[in-house]
PDB file of C-alpha atoms and ligand atoms in Angstrom:
ATOM      1  CA  MET A  96      69.579  14.903 -61.674  1.00 96.00           C
ATOM      2  CA  LYS A  97      69.357  16.341 -58.198  1.00 98.00           C
ATOM      3  CA  ILE A  98      72.004  15.600 -55.558  1.00 98.00           C
ATOM      4  CA  VAL A  99      70.789  15.723 -51.966  1.00 98.00           C
ATOM      5  CA  ASN A 100      73.215  15.906 -49.028  1.00 98.00           C
ATOM      6  CA  LEU A 101      72.397  14.785 -45.528  1.00 97.00           C
ATOM      7  CA  ASP A 102      74.215  14.416 -42.210  1.00 98.00           C
ATOM      8  CA  THR A 103      73.503  11.126 -40.474  1.00 98.00           C
ATOM      9  CA  LYS A 104      73.573  11.028 -36.680  1.00 97.00           C
ATOM     10  CA  ASP A 105      74.079   7.382 -35.660  1.00 97.00           C
ATOM     11  CA  ARG A 106      76.105   4.360 -36.723  1.00 97.00           C
ATOM     12  CA  ILE A 107      72.968   2.838 -38.259  1.00 98.00           C
ATOM     13  CA  SER A 108      69.956   4.969 -39.086  1.00 97.00           C
ATOM     14  CA  ILE A 109      66.975   4.868 -41.400  1.00 97.00           C
ATOM     15  CA  ILE A 110      65.995   8.272 -42.790  1.00 98.00           C
ATOM     16  CA  ASN A 111      62.710   8.877 -44.605  1.00 98.00           C
ATOM     17  CA  ILE A 112      63.546  10.772 -47.821  1.00 98.00           C
ATOM     18  CA  THR A 113      60.112  10.468 -49.480  1.00 98.00           C
ATOM     19  CA  LYS A 114      59.380  14.209 -49.232  1.00 98.00           C
ATOM     20  CA  GLU A 115      62.615  15.145 -51.034  1.00 98.00           C
ATOM     21  CA  VAL A 116      61.826  12.696 -53.847  1.00 98.00           C
ATOM     22  CA  GLU A 117      58.168  13.822 -54.082  1.00 98.00           C
ATOM     23  CA  GLU A 118      59.268  17.453 -54.267  1.00 98.00           C
ATOM     24  CA  GLU A 119      61.697  16.720 -57.105  1.00 98.00           C
ATOM     25  CA  VAL A 120      59.010  14.813 -59.045  1.00 98.00           C
ATOM     26  CA  ARG A 121      56.575  17.719 -58.571  1.00 98.00           C
ATOM     27  CA  ARG A 122      59.230  20.244 -59.626  1.00 98.00           C
ATOM     28  CA  SER A 123      60.045  18.244 -62.784  1.00 98.00           C
ATOM     29  CA  GLY A 124      56.469  18.429 -64.069  1.00 98.00           C
ATOM     30  CA  VAL A 125      56.772  14.845 -65.360  1.00 98.00           C
ATOM     31  CA  GLN A 126      53.318  13.190 -65.447  1.00 98.00           C
ATOM     32  CA  GLU A 127      54.402   9.653 -66.373  1.00 98.00           C
ATOM     33  CA  GLY A 128      57.845   8.161 -66.070  1.00 98.00           C
ATOM     34  CA  LEU A 129      60.297   6.784 -63.573  1.00 98.00           C
ATOM     35  CA  VAL A 130      62.270   8.216 -60.683  1.00 98.00           C
ATOM     36  CA  ASN A 131      65.461   6.566 -59.564  1.00 98.00           C
ATOM     37  CA  VAL A 132      66.972   7.198 -56.118  1.00 98.00           C
ATOM     38  CA  TYR A 133      70.583   6.113 -55.871  1.00 98.00           C
ATOM     39  CA  THR A 134      73.363   6.191 -53.301  1.00 98.00           C
ATOM     40  CA  TRP A 135      76.981   5.791 -54.391  1.00 96.00           C
ATOM     41  CA  HIS A 136      78.426   5.025 -50.971  1.00 98.00           C
ATOM     42  CA  THR A 137      79.452   1.432 -50.241  1.00 98.00           C
ATOM     43  CA  THR A 138      78.132   1.513 -46.674  1.00 98.00           C
ATOM     44  CA  THR A 139      74.638   2.965 -47.282  1.00 98.00           C
ATOM     45  CA  ALA A 140      71.479   1.708 -48.961  1.00 98.00           C
ATOM     46  CA  ILE A 141      68.136   2.880 -50.358  1.00 98.00           C
ATOM     47  CA  VAL A 142      65.035   0.864 -49.487  1.00 98.00           C
ATOM     48  CA  ILE A 143      61.239   1.146 -49.626  1.00 98.00           C
ATOM     49  CA  ASN A 144      59.158   0.129 -46.647  1.00 98.00           C
ATOM     50  CA  GLU A 145      56.743   1.300 -43.981  1.00 98.00           C
ATOM     51  CA  ASP A 146      57.648   4.294 -41.806  1.00 98.00           C
ATOM     52  CA  GLU A 147      56.951   2.917 -38.330  1.00 98.00           C
ATOM     53  CA  GLU A 148      59.359   3.492 -35.453  1.00 97.00           C
ATOM     54  CA  GLY A 149      59.136  -0.028 -34.018  1.00 98.00           C
ATOM     55  CA  LEU A 150      59.683  -1.560 -37.439  1.00 98.00           C
ATOM     56  CA  SER A 151      62.773   0.612 -38.012  1.00 97.00           C
ATOM     57  CA  LYS A 152      64.228  -0.630 -34.715  1.00 97.00           C
ATOM     58  CA  ASP A 153      63.363  -4.244 -35.629  1.00 98.00           C
ATOM     59  CA  PHE A 154      65.046  -3.788 -39.007  1.00 97.00           C
ATOM     60  CA  ILE A 155      68.263  -2.495 -37.399  1.00 97.00           C
ATOM     61  CA  ALA A 156      68.236  -5.306 -34.807  1.00 97.00           C
ATOM     62  CA  ILE A 157      67.840  -7.978 -37.505  1.00 97.00           C
ATOM     63  CA  LEU A 158      70.624  -6.449 -39.632  1.00 96.00           C
ATOM     64  CA  GLN A 159      72.930  -6.576 -36.610  1.00 96.00           C
ATOM     65  CA  ARG A 160      71.950 -10.168 -35.824  1.00 95.00           C
ATOM     66  CA  LEU A 161      72.212 -11.465 -39.406  1.00 95.00           C
ATOM     67  CA  ILE A 162      75.499  -9.664 -40.102  1.00 95.00           C
ATOM     68  CA  PRO A 163      77.226  -9.154 -36.745  1.00 95.00           C
ATOM     69  CA  ASP A 164      79.872  -6.498 -36.166  1.00 92.00           C
ATOM     70  CA  ASP A 165      82.516  -8.660 -34.594  1.00 80.00           C
ATOM     71  CA  ILE A 166      81.693 -12.391 -34.574  1.00 73.00           C
ATOM     72  CA  PHE A 167      83.626 -13.067 -37.766  1.00 72.00           C
ATOM     73  CA  ASN A 168      87.253 -12.251 -38.283  1.00 88.00           C
ATOM     74  CA  TYR A 169      86.551  -9.780 -41.096  1.00 94.00           C
ATOM     75  CA  ARG A 170      89.634  -9.208 -43.264  1.00 93.00           C
ATOM     76  CA  HIS A 171      88.374  -5.762 -44.329  1.00 94.00           C
ATOM     77  CA  ASN A 172      88.467  -4.589 -40.698  1.00 93.00           C
ATOM     78  CA  MET A 173      92.272  -4.468 -41.037  1.00 93.00           C
ATOM     79  CA  ILE A 174      91.693  -1.516 -43.433  1.00 94.00           C
ATOM     80  CA  ASP A 175      88.931   0.607 -41.916  1.00 92.00           C
ATOM     81  CA  ASN A 176      86.969  -1.519 -39.458  1.00 93.00           C
ATOM     82  CA  ASN A 177      83.613  -1.412 -41.221  1.00 96.00           C
ATOM     83  CA  ALA A 178      83.256  -4.782 -42.986  1.00 96.00           C
ATOM     84  CA  SER A 179      79.835  -5.426 -41.458  1.00 97.00           C
ATOM     85  CA  ALA A 180      78.539  -2.120 -42.896  1.00 97.00           C
ATOM     86  CA  HIS A 181      79.734  -3.028 -46.416  1.00 97.00           C
ATOM     87  CA  ILE A 182      78.167  -6.501 -46.218  1.00 96.00           C
ATOM     88  CA  ARG A 183      74.864  -5.137 -44.868  1.00 97.00           C
ATOM     89  CA  SER A 184      74.815  -2.697 -47.804  1.00 97.00           C
ATOM     90  CA  VAL A 185      75.279  -5.534 -50.319  1.00 96.00           C
ATOM     91  CA  PHE A 186      72.277  -7.386 -48.888  1.00 96.00           C
ATOM     92  CA  LEU A 187      70.114  -4.264 -49.235  1.00 97.00           C
ATOM     93  CA  SER A 188      70.380  -2.155 -52.416  1.00 95.00           C
ATOM     94  CA  SER A 189      72.083   0.977 -53.712  1.00 97.00           C
ATOM     95  CA  GLU A 190      68.967   2.177 -55.526  1.00 98.00           C
ATOM     96  CA  VAL A 191      65.226   2.013 -56.032  1.00 98.00           C
ATOM     97  CA  THR A 192      63.159   2.973 -59.091  1.00 98.00           C
ATOM     98  CA  ILE A 193      59.550   4.075 -58.683  1.00 98.00           C
ATOM     99  CA  PRO A 194      56.905   4.778 -61.343  1.00 98.00           C
ATOM    100  CA  ILE A 195      55.536   8.312 -61.694  1.00 98.00           C
ATOM    101  CA  LYS A 196      51.800   8.298 -62.422  1.00 97.00           C
ATOM    102  CA  ASP A 197      49.661  11.421 -62.855  1.00 97.00           C
ATOM    103  CA  GLY A 198      52.598  13.565 -61.774  1.00 97.00           C
ATOM    104  CA  ARG A 199      53.066  11.751 -58.461  1.00 97.00           C
ATOM    105  CA  LEU A 200      55.181   8.960 -57.035  1.00 97.00           C
ATOM    106  CA  TRP A 201      53.261   5.723 -57.435  1.00 98.00           C
ATOM    107  CA  LEU A 202      53.931   4.452 -53.922  1.00 98.00           C
ATOM    108  CA  GLY A 203      51.566   2.272 -51.952  1.00 97.00           C
ATOM    109  CA  HIS A 204      49.761   3.803 -49.005  1.00 97.00           C
ATOM    110  CA  TRP A 205      52.255   2.358 -46.504  1.00 98.00           C
ATOM    111  CA  GLN A 206      55.369   2.755 -48.625  1.00 98.00           C
ATOM    112  CA  SER A 207      58.086   5.328 -47.952  1.00 98.00           C
ATOM    113  CA  ILE A 208      61.582   5.721 -49.376  1.00 98.00           C
ATOM    114  CA  PHE A 209      64.469   5.478 -46.924  1.00 98.00           C
ATOM    115  CA  PHE A 210      68.148   6.313 -46.957  1.00 98.00           C
ATOM    116  CA  VAL A 211      69.882   3.703 -44.796  1.00 98.00           C
ATOM    117  CA  GLU A 212      73.103   4.736 -43.048  1.00 98.00           C
ATOM    118  CA  LEU A 213      75.192   1.709 -42.080  1.00 98.00           C
ATOM    119  CA  ASP A 214      78.471   3.333 -40.995  1.00 98.00           C
ATOM    120  CA  GLY A 215      77.623   6.769 -39.628  1.00 98.00           C
ATOM    121  CA  PRO A 216      77.637   9.382 -38.510  1.00 98.00           C
ATOM    122  CA  ARG A 217      78.820  10.952 -41.760  1.00 97.00           C
ATOM    123  CA  THR A 218      77.872  13.472 -44.412  1.00 98.00           C
ATOM    124  CA  ARG A 219      76.212  11.504 -47.203  1.00 98.00           C
ATOM    125  CA  SER A 220      74.618  12.136 -50.583  1.00 98.00           C
ATOM    126  CA  PHE A 221      72.057  10.520 -52.821  1.00 98.00           C
ATOM    127  CA  ALA A 222      70.877  11.255 -56.358  1.00 98.00           C
ATOM    128  CA  ILE A 223      67.331  11.645 -57.662  1.00 98.00           C
ATOM    129  CA  THR A 224      67.050  11.058 -61.424  1.00 98.00           C
ATOM    130  CA  ILE A 225      63.753  11.443 -63.279  1.00 98.00           C
ATOM    131  CA  ILE A 226      62.979   9.962 -66.695  1.00 98.00           C
ATOM    132  CA  ARG A 227      59.901  11.039 -68.658  1.00 98.00           C
ATOM    133  CA  SER A 228      57.957   8.218 -70.359  1.00 96.00           C
ATOM    134  CA  THR A 229      57.603   8.494 -74.131  1.00 92.00           C
ATOM    135  CA  ALA A 230      55.019   5.702 -74.392  1.00 78.00           C
TER     136      ALA A 230
HETATM  137 ZN1   ZN B 216      85.505  -0.092 -45.537  1.00 66.14          ZN
END
């Protein structure tokens, strides 16, 4: 398992981590298997989608509209004022798993892997775990 640290710069940001994952798959030498990318923070997420600046802004705008920061009287805000970030994280995912085929990530042409910061800026981490196929 490889742990990757990153410093996020904004409250909400979408960071393309595909190169880090590709590099770890290449380094492993695994030809067929699975790679899992996982974040253990409760106010972050890992997603797969297209890396297009306008789409990233649309995604953030929709997250903020669907799960507003301050419309509801969030009980968790009495503790650390980030209930909306936790709830946004639940509606996304803490991990993705991608097939490895012929020694490479089997991503579609338009697919990239993103670390999603929902309560930054902070220092964050994610894990890359690779499993070799025995079949
Ligand atoms: Zn909290």
